XYZ file of N, CA and C in Angstrom:
804
model
N 116.971 -121.180 54.045
C 117.493 -120.941 52.693
C 118.651 -121.725 53.136
N 119.271 -121.956 52.322
C 120.854 -122.912 52.171
C 121.944 -121.641 51.628
N 122.984 -121.976 51.926
C 123.906 -121.038 51.809
C 124.857 -121.901 50.659
N 125.457 -120.811 50.411
C 126.361 -121.022 48.972
C 127.790 -121.192 49.530
N 128.297 -122.625 49.188
C 129.858 -122.907 49.896
C 131.352 -122.428 49.337
N 130.662 -121.699 48.022
C 131.736 -120.857 47.786
C 132.336 -119.332 48.679
N 131.182 -119.453 49.365
C 131.489 -118.009 49.964
C 131.443 -118.401 51.311
N 131.592 -119.415 51.747
C 131.732 -119.930 53.175
C 132.773 -120.016 53.975
N 133.366 -119.848 55.035
C 134.372 -119.651 55.519
C 134.704 -121.313 56.122
N 135.961 -121.626 55.816
C 136.062 -123.351 56.477
C 135.621 -123.892 57.559
N 134.868 -124.560 57.261
C 134.367 -125.458 58.478
C 135.235 -126.138 59.781
N 134.696 -125.962 60.799
C 135.357 -126.839 62.260
C 134.796 -128.141 61.855
N 136.050 -129.219 62.436
C 135.871 -130.353 62.227
C 136.341 -131.147 63.256
N 135.557 -131.580 64.757
C 136.284 -131.731 65.398
C 136.421 -133.296 65.598
N 137.204 -133.762 66.525
C 138.063 -135.295 66.515
C 136.835 -136.208 66.593
N 135.675 -135.240 67.372
C 134.489 -136.458 67.677
C 133.535 -136.103 66.561
N 133.614 -135.840 65.319
C 132.462 -135.384 64.602
C 132.901 -136.481 63.646
N 132.155 -136.831 62.250
C 131.659 -137.233 61.755
C 130.406 -136.453 60.509
N 131.022 -135.896 59.321
C 130.434 -134.934 58.597
C 130.233 -135.782 57.510
N 128.631 -135.840 56.777
C 128.426 -136.641 55.832
C 127.175 -135.675 55.061
N 128.143 -135.479 53.548
C 127.007 -135.017 52.702
C 126.702 -135.690 51.677
N 125.246 -135.397 51.547
C 124.169 -136.470 50.451
C 124.014 -135.124 49.392
N 124.326 -135.636 48.506
C 124.087 -135.049 46.951
C 122.934 -136.108 46.308
N 121.525 -135.584 46.184
C 120.700 -136.495 45.315
C 120.840 -136.234 44.077
N 121.829 -136.977 43.240
C 122.080 -136.601 41.532
C 121.163 -136.271 40.470
N 119.999 -137.029 40.613
C 119.066 -136.936 39.794
C 118.415 -135.780 39.826
N 118.406 -134.948 40.894
C 118.125 -133.318 41.003
C 118.957 -132.421 40.331
N 119.916 -132.672 39.981
C 121.164 -131.942 39.478
C 121.175 -131.915 38.279
N 120.815 -130.968 37.552
C 120.654 -130.980 35.946
C 120.675 -129.830 35.401
N 121.231 -128.411 36.381
C 121.360 -127.346 35.781
C 122.580 -127.184 34.855
N 122.170 -127.166 33.649
C 123.733 -127.164 32.738
C 124.838 -125.788 33.206
N 124.469 -124.804 33.456
C 125.789 -123.971 34.055
C 126.740 -124.724 35.602
N 125.656 -125.366 36.333
C 126.437 -126.574 37.345
C 127.458 -127.103 36.624
N 126.464 -128.176 36.138
C 127.352 -129.338 35.199
C 128.722 -128.792 34.540
N 128.650 -127.936 33.855
C 129.877 -127.138 33.291
C 130.845 -126.653 34.127
N 130.471 -126.011 35.413
C 131.222 -125.664 36.404
C 131.852 -126.716 36.819
N 131.385 -128.075 37.105
C 131.895 -129.393 37.856
C 132.654 -129.918 36.806
N 132.675 -130.004 35.700
C 133.595 -130.243 34.505
C 134.701 -129.584 34.848
N 134.710 -128.092 34.861
C 135.818 -127.347 35.063
C 136.939 -127.742 36.240
N 136.315 -128.673 37.195
C 137.218 -128.821 38.241
C 137.813 -130.240 37.972
N 137.924 -130.865 37.155
C 138.212 -131.840 37.058
C 139.625 -131.931 36.631
N 140.301 -132.963 36.942
C 141.594 -132.834 36.228
C 141.733 -133.801 35.183
N 142.933 -134.073 34.110
C 142.519 -134.568 33.353
C 142.732 -135.828 33.215
N 143.317 -136.759 34.473
C 142.402 -138.260 34.656
C 141.112 -138.495 34.722
N 140.488 -137.454 35.668
C 139.314 -137.387 36.060
C 138.323 -137.129 34.581
N 138.823 -136.443 33.597
C 137.826 -136.207 32.553
C 138.528 -137.167 31.466
N 139.124 -138.148 31.408
C 139.253 -139.258 30.415
C 138.374 -140.520 30.980
N 138.367 -140.649 32.837
C 137.479 -141.547 33.026
C 135.798 -141.246 32.880
N 135.871 -139.772 32.865
C 134.231 -139.563 32.847
C 133.809 -139.640 31.678
N 134.651 -139.403 30.557
C 134.376 -139.892 29.167
C 134.588 -141.373 29.041
N 134.636 -142.368 29.927
C 134.743 -143.829 29.856
C 133.464 -144.639 29.435
N 132.859 -144.381 30.524
C 131.294 -144.507 30.567
C 130.544 -144.443 29.738
N 129.645 -145.384 29.622
C 128.868 -145.898 28.635
C 127.643 -144.849 28.354
N 127.468 -145.240 29.993
C 125.372 -144.617 29.962
C 125.858 -143.386 30.419
N 124.960 -142.331 29.803
C 124.829 -141.186 30.191
C 124.705 -140.963 32.387
N 123.654 -141.773 32.465
C 123.861 -141.639 33.910
C 124.551 -141.952 35.172
N 125.611 -142.654 34.307
C 126.692 -143.231 35.112
C 127.841 -141.957 34.653
N 127.952 -141.214 33.512
C 128.771 -140.099 33.478
C 127.954 -139.174 34.643
N 126.906 -138.483 34.231
C 126.601 -138.011 35.141
C 126.659 -138.209 37.084
N 126.500 -139.126 36.704
C 126.752 -139.702 38.565
C 128.579 -139.567 38.836
N 129.167 -139.850 38.211
C 130.914 -139.599 38.227
C 130.944 -138.158 38.441
N 130.588 -137.497 37.503
C 130.881 -135.931 37.273
C 130.656 -135.324 38.728
N 129.331 -135.271 39.225
C 128.902 -134.970 40.125
C 129.249 -135.537 41.638
N 129.893 -136.580 41.575
C 130.754 -137.295 42.794
C 131.861 -136.374 42.852
N 132.527 -136.338 41.817
C 133.906 -135.597 41.770
C 133.844 -134.338 42.073
N 132.800 -133.604 41.663
C 132.600 -132.320 42.407
C 132.194 -132.254 43.546
N 131.651 -133.116 43.883
C 131.239 -132.918 45.478
C 132.404 -133.196 46.170
N 133.400 -134.205 46.030
C 134.372 -134.225 46.774
C 135.294 -133.166 46.532
N 135.648 -132.553 45.621
C 136.489 -131.711 45.849
C 136.204 -130.195 45.931
N 134.809 -130.155 45.840
C 134.273 -128.790 46.442
C 134.136 -128.880 47.877
N 133.761 -129.857 48.262
C 133.494 -130.332 50.113
C 134.934 -130.454 50.844
N 135.617 -130.649 50.055
C 137.422 -130.978 50.822
C 137.894 -129.597 50.868
N 137.495 -128.847 49.996
C 137.848 -127.327 50.360
C 137.129 -126.354 51.610
N 136.186 -126.940 51.768
C 135.533 -126.372 52.858
C 136.667 -126.616 54.369
N 137.469 -127.617 54.123
C 137.898 -128.155 55.626
C 139.535 -127.613 55.555
N 139.915 -127.397 53.892
C 141.433 -127.558 54.260
C 141.882 -125.912 53.476
N 142.409 -125.140 53.347
C 142.801 -124.061 52.214
C 143.555 -124.844 50.753
N 142.793 -125.414 50.159
C 142.922 -126.011 48.976
C 141.959 -125.658 47.993
N 142.371 -125.174 46.805
C 141.026 -124.844 45.716
C 140.436 -125.828 45.248
N 139.446 -126.126 45.249
C 138.675 -127.606 44.268
C 139.383 -128.220 43.063
N 140.023 -127.394 42.683
C 140.627 -127.932 41.329
C 141.939 -128.327 41.698
N 142.075 -127.848 42.876
C 143.830 -128.051 43.426
C 143.976 -129.547 44.077
N 142.775 -130.427 44.480
C 143.068 -131.505 44.829
C 143.884 -132.285 44.368
N 144.658 -133.153 44.744
C 145.448 -134.726 44.373
C 145.342 -135.437 45.218
N 145.088 -136.726 44.502
C 144.654 -138.045 45.067
C 145.666 -139.400 44.947
N 146.047 -140.025 45.290
C 147.022 -141.195 45.115
C 145.809 -142.489 45.990
N 146.502 -143.629 45.848
C 145.553 -144.807 46.242
C 145.849 -145.663 46.686
N 145.866 -146.567 48.084
C 146.181 -147.048 48.919
C 146.292 -148.527 48.298
N 147.060 -149.513 48.669
C 146.721 -151.237 48.494
C 145.702 -151.404 47.385
N 144.874 -151.127 48.167
C 143.419 -152.341 47.624
C 142.750 -150.832 47.088
N 143.038 -149.891 46.540
C 142.408 -149.105 45.589
C 141.776 -147.692 46.193
N 141.804 -147.559 47.443
C 140.945 -146.724 47.943
C 141.710 -144.996 47.964
N 140.926 -144.423 47.661
C 141.773 -143.055 47.339
C 141.829 -142.589 48.469
N 143.264 -141.508 48.538
C 143.656 -140.795 49.347
C 144.303 -139.568 49.338
N 143.882 -138.486 50.189
C 144.698 -137.153 49.953
C 146.039 -136.837 49.520
N 146.517 -136.432 48.641
C 148.167 -136.548 48.413
C 148.477 -135.321 48.570
N 147.867 -134.121 48.501
C 148.124 -132.340 49.179
C 149.165 -132.505 50.441
N 150.226 -132.050 50.634
C 151.013 -131.911 51.519
C 150.569 -130.820 52.675
N 149.832 -130.003 52.423
C 148.975 -129.272 53.347
C 148.679 -129.667 54.661
N 149.412 -129.987 55.769
C 148.723 -130.620 57.339
C 147.467 -130.474 57.456
N 146.308 -129.243 56.783
C 145.140 -129.323 57.253
C 144.298 -130.212 56.415
N 145.066 -130.477 55.208
C 144.632 -131.759 53.918
C 144.988 -132.947 54.812
N 146.388 -132.893 55.125
C 146.745 -134.665 55.464
C 145.797 -135.032 56.612
N 145.371 -134.035 57.353
C 144.304 -134.447 58.714
C 143.069 -134.870 58.321
N 142.676 -134.717 57.190
C 141.403 -135.280 57.012
C 141.196 -136.535 56.501
N 140.461 -137.151 56.803
C 140.005 -138.766 56.363
C 138.646 -138.904 55.768
N 138.545 -139.049 54.410
C 137.333 -139.347 53.313
C 136.785 -140.721 52.726
N 135.711 -140.842 52.902
C 135.062 -141.949 52.120
C 133.910 -141.581 51.158
N 134.017 -142.399 50.130
C 132.713 -142.353 49.074
C 131.821 -143.104 49.176
N 130.515 -143.351 48.894
C 129.191 -144.336 48.377
C 128.753 -143.816 47.924
N 128.175 -144.679 46.865
C 127.007 -144.094 46.253
C 126.195 -145.211 45.388
N 124.643 -145.008 45.464
C 123.634 -146.042 44.606
C 122.547 -144.827 44.000
N 121.717 -145.911 43.252
C 120.771 -144.925 42.293
C 120.300 -143.843 42.859
N 120.821 -142.803 42.496
C 119.997 -141.349 42.824
C 120.499 -140.657 44.119
N 121.634 -141.255 44.256
C 122.283 -140.794 46.126
C 123.542 -140.695 45.981
N 124.708 -139.718 46.594
C 126.193 -140.031 46.340
C 126.505 -139.118 47.711
N 127.179 -140.387 48.872
C 127.490 -139.524 49.979
C 128.945 -139.356 50.222
N 129.294 -138.231 50.672
C 130.964 -137.931 51.012
C 130.713 -137.970 52.591
N 131.664 -138.809 53.298
C 131.798 -138.657 54.766
C 132.920 -138.117 54.969
N 133.480 -137.352 55.889
C 134.592 -136.647 56.112
C 134.828 -136.753 57.976
N 136.108 -137.107 58.230
C 136.321 -136.914 59.490
C 138.023 -136.657 59.735
N 138.262 -136.894 61.083
C 139.850 -136.360 61.069
C 140.539 -137.517 61.958
N 141.343 -137.964 61.627
C 142.085 -138.754 62.396
C 141.459 -140.465 62.689
N 140.655 -140.434 62.097
C 139.912 -141.959 62.434
C 139.635 -142.582 61.213
N 139.695 -144.086 61.194
C 139.235 -144.867 60.051
C 137.671 -144.496 59.673
N 137.116 -144.443 58.421
C 136.029 -144.127 58.466
C 135.511 -144.884 57.139
N 134.261 -145.698 56.972
C 133.711 -146.198 55.884
C 132.275 -146.141 55.987
N 131.663 -145.845 54.774
C 130.391 -145.739 54.688
C 130.045 -146.499 53.030
N 128.496 -146.782 53.485
C 128.094 -147.357 52.087
C 126.487 -146.948 52.405
N 125.911 -146.851 51.473
C 124.763 -146.362 50.933
C 124.094 -147.377 49.802
N 122.988 -148.020 49.936
C 122.212 -148.455 49.001
C 120.569 -148.223 49.036
N 120.271 -147.843 47.597
C 118.897 -147.662 46.883
C 117.917 -149.162 47.357
N 116.765 -149.218 48.405
C 116.501 -150.265 48.576
C 115.396 -150.580 48.133
N 114.613 -149.359 47.376
C 113.698 -149.524 46.347
C 114.019 -150.252 44.962
N 114.985 -149.484 44.271
C 115.264 -150.112 42.999
C 115.898 -151.183 42.497
N 116.782 -151.953 43.970
C 117.419 -152.694 43.859
C 116.771 -154.246 44.600
N 116.882 -155.438 44.042
C 116.290 -156.476 44.557
C 117.390 -157.221 45.470
N 117.525 -157.483 46.625
C 118.310 -158.543 46.868
C 118.407 -159.913 46.378
N 119.541 -160.325 46.291
C 119.677 -161.404 45.841
C 119.635 -162.813 47.219
N 118.984 -162.779 47.844
C 118.181 -163.557 49.060
C 118.723 -165.327 48.765
N 118.483 -165.586 47.191
C 118.957 -167.129 47.286
C 120.231 -167.432 47.492
N 121.390 -166.268 47.345
C 122.515 -166.684 47.360
C 122.841 -165.776 48.468
N 122.450 -165.295 49.588
C 123.037 -164.636 50.358
C 124.295 -164.796 51.460
N 124.219 -166.514 51.416
C 125.133 -167.084 51.880
C 126.679 -166.722 51.287
N 126.663 -166.176 50.099
C 127.723 -166.036 49.538
C 128.338 -164.537 50.423
N 127.462 -163.858 50.774
C 128.055 -162.655 51.321
C 128.108 -161.717 52.864
N 127.432 -163.290 53.543
C 127.325 -163.013 54.910
C 127.663 -164.222 55.603
N 128.218 -164.500 56.638
C 128.326 -165.291 57.591
C 127.402 -166.209 58.086
N 127.739 -167.584 58.546
C 126.684 -168.392 58.653
C 125.888 -168.141 59.667
N 126.235 -167.549 60.676
C 124.899 -166.710 61.393
C 124.027 -165.536 61.121
N 124.976 -164.925 60.449
C 123.942 -164.066 59.470
C 122.896 -164.442 58.729
N 123.222 -165.730 57.867
C 122.492 -166.244 56.977
C 121.750 -166.778 57.587
N 121.745 -167.460 58.729
C 120.679 -168.201 59.287
C 119.447 -167.285 59.984
N 120.384 -166.351 60.516
C 119.124 -165.120 61.114
C 118.377 -164.726 59.808
N 118.877 -164.400 58.623
C 118.147 -163.406 57.931
C 117.119 -164.517 57.552
N 117.005 -165.752 57.135
C 116.313 -166.924 56.470
C 115.273 -167.608 57.800
N 115.659 -166.916 58.674
C 114.621 -167.452 59.812
C 113.518 -166.347 60.507
N 113.586 -165.351 59.319
C 112.700 -163.855 59.657
C 111.518 -164.075 58.504
N 110.482 -163.830 58.622
C 109.130 -164.076 57.531
C 109.763 -163.488 56.128
N 109.191 -163.920 55.427
C 110.390 -163.807 54.199
C 109.911 -162.337 53.682
N 108.734 -161.573 54.026
C 108.767 -160.250 53.635
C 109.466 -159.214 54.380
N 110.300 -160.024 55.716
C 111.139 -159.115 56.246
C 112.586 -159.547 55.562
N 112.492 -160.097 54.956
C 114.368 -160.674 54.798
C 114.930 -159.601 53.531
N 114.056 -158.877 52.539
C 114.864 -157.689 51.797
C 115.408 -156.699 52.930
N 114.796 -156.167 54.103
C 115.427 -155.136 55.208
C 116.016 -155.710 55.383
N 116.252 -156.887 56.067
C 117.309 -157.589 57.012
C 118.537 -157.545 55.764
N 118.782 -158.008 54.851
C 119.657 -158.068 53.711
C 120.455 -156.792 53.601
N 119.617 -155.754 53.296
C 120.188 -154.372 53.167
C 120.690 -154.073 54.375
N 120.183 -154.013 55.395
C 120.619 -153.880 56.826
C 122.527 -154.671 56.727
N 122.545 -155.825 56.563
C 123.806 -156.417 57.096
C 124.746 -156.165 55.762
N 124.220 -155.798 54.503
C 125.073 -155.371 53.204
C 125.625 -154.179 53.329
N 125.096 -153.119 53.914
C 125.461 -152.061 54.094
C 126.437 -151.887 55.352
N 126.004 -152.305 56.345
C 126.960 -152.858 57.370
C 128.273 -153.337 57.124
N 128.245 -154.355 56.631
C 129.681 -155.008 55.933
C 130.151 -154.232 55.257
N 129.396 -153.628 54.426
C 130.625 -152.799 53.583
C 131.110 -151.886 54.079
N 130.436 -150.901 55.230
C 130.994 -149.800 55.574
C 132.660 -150.530 56.739
N 132.027 -151.718 57.320
C 133.017 -152.181 58.109
C 134.582 -152.571 56.777
N 134.283 -153.384 56.000
C 134.915 -153.107 54.986
C 135.817 -152.193 54.454
N 135.202 -150.877 54.218
C 135.861 -149.991 53.452
C 136.612 -149.341 54.775
N 136.244 -149.355 55.921
C 136.731 -148.655 56.955
C 138.109 -149.503 57.273
N 138.260 -150.382 56.907
C 139.670 -151.066 56.857
C 140.146 -151.218 55.771
N 139.864 -150.584 54.531
C 140.693 -149.986 53.283
C 141.252 -151.643 53.014
N 140.500 -152.448 52.694
C 140.950 -153.827 52.784
C 140.008 -154.402 51.271
N 138.812 -153.543 51.317
C 138.173 -154.497 49.928
C 138.269 -155.684 50.302
N 137.622 -156.749 49.378
C 137.299 -158.123 49.445
C 138.325 -158.747 50.018
N 139.380 -158.482 50.214
C 140.571 -159.155 50.520
C 139.604 -159.617 52.823
N 139.349 -158.829 52.875
C 138.140 -159.220 54.155
C 137.489 -160.348 53.975
N 137.446 -161.692 54.491
C 136.828 -162.752 54.039
C 135.267 -162.642 54.685
N 134.503 -162.626 54.293
C 132.869 -161.624 54.438
C 132.209 -162.814 55.645
N 132.409 -164.045 55.586
C 132.295 -164.937 56.447
C 132.972 -165.306 58.298
N 134.012 -164.091 58.269
C 134.731 -164.256 59.347
C 134.094 -163.269 60.060
N 133.165 -162.122 59.763
C 132.799 -161.200 61.128
C 131.031 -161.533 60.409
N 130.256 -160.927 61.611
C 129.208 -160.993 61.533
C 128.115 -159.736 62.403
N 127.153 -159.260 62.126
C 126.344 -158.217 62.386
C 124.927 -159.020 63.560
N 124.744 -158.397 64.388
C 123.533 -159.025 65.180
C 122.866 -157.913 65.535
N 121.501 -158.305 66.045
C 120.713 -157.011 66.684
C 120.406 -157.565 68.340
N 120.730 -157.369 68.959
C 120.331 -157.332 70.248
C 119.014 -156.818 70.749
N 118.405 -155.710 69.789
C 117.097 -155.022 70.309
C 116.833 -154.362 69.283
N 115.849 -153.705 69.254
C 114.758 -152.970 68.489
C 116.225 -151.750 67.828
N 117.037 -151.285 68.453
C 118.071 -150.181 67.969
C 119.186 -150.441 67.707
N 119.949 -151.537 68.421
C 121.269 -151.469 68.595
C 121.935 -152.400 67.731
N 122.853 -152.737 67.089
C 123.888 -153.349 66.160
C 125.060 -154.022 67.063
N 125.606 -155.283 66.875
C 126.790 -155.443 67.309
C 127.628 -156.179 66.272
N 128.719 -156.146 66.520
C 129.790 -156.799 65.486
C 129.998 -157.632 66.472
N 130.673 -158.808 65.935
C 131.554 -160.038 66.218
C 132.204 -160.634 65.316
N 133.629 -160.791 65.674
C 134.662 -161.530 65.198
C 135.161 -163.075 65.170
N 135.268 -163.807 63.851
C 135.969 -164.994 64.122
C 137.348 -164.727 64.619
N 138.086 -165.672 65.432
C 139.577 -165.367 66.082
C 140.576 -164.809 64.814
N 140.262 -165.607 63.746
C 140.974 -165.261 62.275
C 141.194 -163.910 61.973
N 140.446 -163.418 62.326
C 140.248 -161.929 61.971
C 141.196 -160.719 62.321
N 141.625 -161.315 63.687
C 142.236 -160.787 64.781
C 141.638 -159.244 64.907
N 140.390 -158.850 65.354
C 139.575 -157.636 65.430
C 138.800 -157.740 66.504
N 138.669 -156.413 67.195
C 137.762 -156.665 68.597
C 136.742 -155.631 68.324
N 135.455 -156.450 68.611
C 134.427 -155.435 68.516
C 134.280 -153.761 69.105
N 135.434 -153.560 70.467
C 135.674 -152.333 71.045
C 136.363 -151.266 70.297
N 136.519 -151.909 69.022
C 137.302 -150.783 68.216
C 136.680 -150.552 67.404
N 135.285 -150.436 67.283
C 134.743 -149.614 66.118
C 133.295 -149.539 66.541
N 132.763 -148.378 66.148
C 131.482 -147.858 66.224
C 130.404 -147.611 64.578
N 129.220 -148.058 65.175
C 128.270 -148.532 63.730
C 127.363 -147.313 63.614
N 126.611 -146.991 62.748
C 125.528 -146.102 62.628
C 124.405 -146.624 61.647
N 123.144 -146.897 61.498
C 122.474 -147.369 60.265
C 121.252 -145.990 60.111
N 121.450 -145.472 58.993
C 120.108 -144.516 59.177
C 119.465 -144.873 57.492
N 118.507 -143.937 57.732
C 117.459 -143.787 56.654
C 117.259 -142.519 56.486
N 118.381 -141.722 55.203
C 118.062 -140.259 54.795
C 117.213 -140.116 53.681
N 116.388 -141.105 53.328
C 115.056 -140.973 52.849
C 114.385 -142.043 52.502
N 113.400 -142.374 51.904
C 112.470 -142.974 51.877
C 113.017 -144.183 50.976
N 114.122 -143.828 50.045
C 114.622 -144.890 49.347
C 115.905 -145.565 49.561
N 117.063 -145.083 50.356
C 118.129 -145.323 50.873
C 118.374 -145.465 52.006
N 119.342 -146.660 52.360
C 120.199 -146.883 53.642
C 120.967 -146.218 53.597
N 121.881 -145.834 54.940
C 123.181 -145.382 54.952
C 123.780 -146.199 56.099
N 124.686 -146.949 56.267
C 125.694 -147.226 57.285
C 126.959 -146.747 57.190
N 127.097 -146.215 58.436
C 128.470 -145.805 58.768
C 129.451 -146.261 59.606
N 130.804 -146.812 59.486
C 131.819 -147.202 60.688
C 133.066 -146.518 60.680
N 133.217 -146.262 61.929
C 134.356 -145.689 62.392
C 135.297 -146.092 63.380
N 136.435 -145.494 63.402
C 136.978 -145.937 64.946
C 136.588 -145.740 65.897
N 136.545 -145.948 67.181
C 135.791 -145.386 68.288
C 136.743 -145.038 68.738
N 136.217 -143.163 69.249
C 137.080 -142.200 69.993
C 136.736 -141.889 71.388
N 137.709 -141.635 72.347
C 137.376 -141.559 73.653
C 136.075 -140.798 74.105
N 135.474 -139.576 72.912
C 134.303 -139.171 73.412
C 133.440 -139.612 72.288
N 132.540 -139.411 72.504
C 131.079 -139.965 71.917
C 131.103 -139.033 70.544
N 130.899 -140.241 69.243
C 130.831 -139.484 67.908
C 129.652 -138.798 67.508
N 129.533 -137.538 66.705
C 128.658 -137.133 66.736
C 128.638 -136.967 65.146
N 127.258 -137.462 64.180
C 127.150 -137.491 63.101
C 126.638 -136.021 62.506
N 126.869 -135.432 61.678
C 126.290 -134.236 61.068
C 126.299 -134.424 59.756
N 124.711 -134.118 59.264
C 124.517 -134.295 57.873
C 123.785 -133.313 57.018
N 124.391 -133.211 56.082
C 124.128 -131.903 55.005
C 123.861 -132.457 53.317
N 122.650 -131.973 53.137
C 122.113 -132.464 51.680
C 122.469 -131.189 51.054
N 123.375 -131.189 50.027
C 124.096 -129.920 49.028
C 124.162 -130.677 47.508
N 124.040 -129.515 47.212
C 124.227 -129.113 45.575
C 125.617 -128.632 45.394
N 126.212 -129.134 44.726
C 127.956 -128.793 45.180
C 128.279 -127.344 44.303
N 128.538 -126.862 44.943
C 128.779 -124.923 44.376
C 127.399 -124.269 44.550
N 126.213 -124.603 44.956
C 125.214 -124.027 44.755
C 124.669 -124.085 46.113
N 124.288 -125.077 46.654
C 123.580 -124.932 48.057
C 123.669 -126.073 48.964
N 123.831 -126.012 50.092
C 123.512 -126.742 51.428
C 122.775 -126.300 52.623
N 122.248 -127.831 52.869
C 121.299 -127.147 54.125
C 121.712 -128.189 54.930
N 121.147 -127.952 56.576
C 121.426 -129.428 57.140
C 119.971 -130.440 56.684
N 120.354 -131.558 57.145
C 119.477 -132.945 56.704
C 119.351 -133.656 57.709
N 118.044 -134.012 58.541
C 117.934 -134.672 59.667
C 117.634 -136.167 58.740
N 118.019 -136.915 59.261
C 118.081 -138.736 59.212
C 117.043 -139.743 60.076
N 116.706 -140.339 59.662
C 116.160 -141.415 60.652
C 117.171 -142.418 60.966
N 117.537 -142.347 62.677
C 118.469 -143.296 62.732
C 117.747 -144.873 63.023
N 117.919 -145.788 62.280
C 117.413 -146.970 62.759
C 118.012 -147.878 63.959
N 119.591 -147.963 63.683
C 120.325 -148.565 64.884
C 121.827 -147.962 64.773
N 122.329 -148.380 66.127
C 123.541 -147.791 66.425
C 124.300 -148.888 67.353
N 125.245 -149.226 67.450
C 126.434 -149.738 68.371
C 126.498 -149.017 69.296
N 127.252 -149.347 70.517
C 127.360 -148.513 71.771
C 128.942 -149.043 72.811
N 129.306 -148.094 73.035
C 130.736 -148.308 73.348
C 130.658 -149.811 74.172
N 131.482 -150.685 74.234
C 131.592 -151.733 75.249
C 132.353 -151.360 76.244
């Protein structure tokens, strides 16, 4: 049985924890819930909701905003409709509420066809990215536009049948790092590279022009379901970080979720 978030106490969130909330938005269609989600939006969000041309995009946006507002209220004494956000230089949203518990939270959002993920931690940079690897075709022919020369060479050295999986591995990992840095495409994609030393690990390397070091970051690559990949990047903490995953229908139900761990980085 799941629990109703509205009746639950505030959740503890240690400095060594990253909480990941997964909403499979195509499964959320109860008209009463959707009406409750709409009531949580502020005026700017309601205008943005109406700007989407396709119903599927309006629906995913509505669930995303309800997920963000309701789940953040699990960690700080702020009502879901009272959360306020502003943006960093490259457009990443951040919490504007002045409450200390709210200001200590770091969150990041990602979505793809059929899945929305909200990541939350305290006191660390965090970036997450998900891809639907069933519905999307990887643009292998132009992979050099997205990857470093090393990654491109490694990708095309694989058998053709194995290239789509590796493409999405690299893509989600690179996006998670970019989002953790909060710099968007201002970070040159060819100046950092991911590599696999064995079947379970992943490592990052940097061009000296990027002025970053591998021991600053931790990475995880998960498969939360048959259709999706999920990559997580966070600044390394003194103690090993732990991922906590929950599947959620905002304002209705949440249950623990187990995901297959494909790869992770190890402290240097």
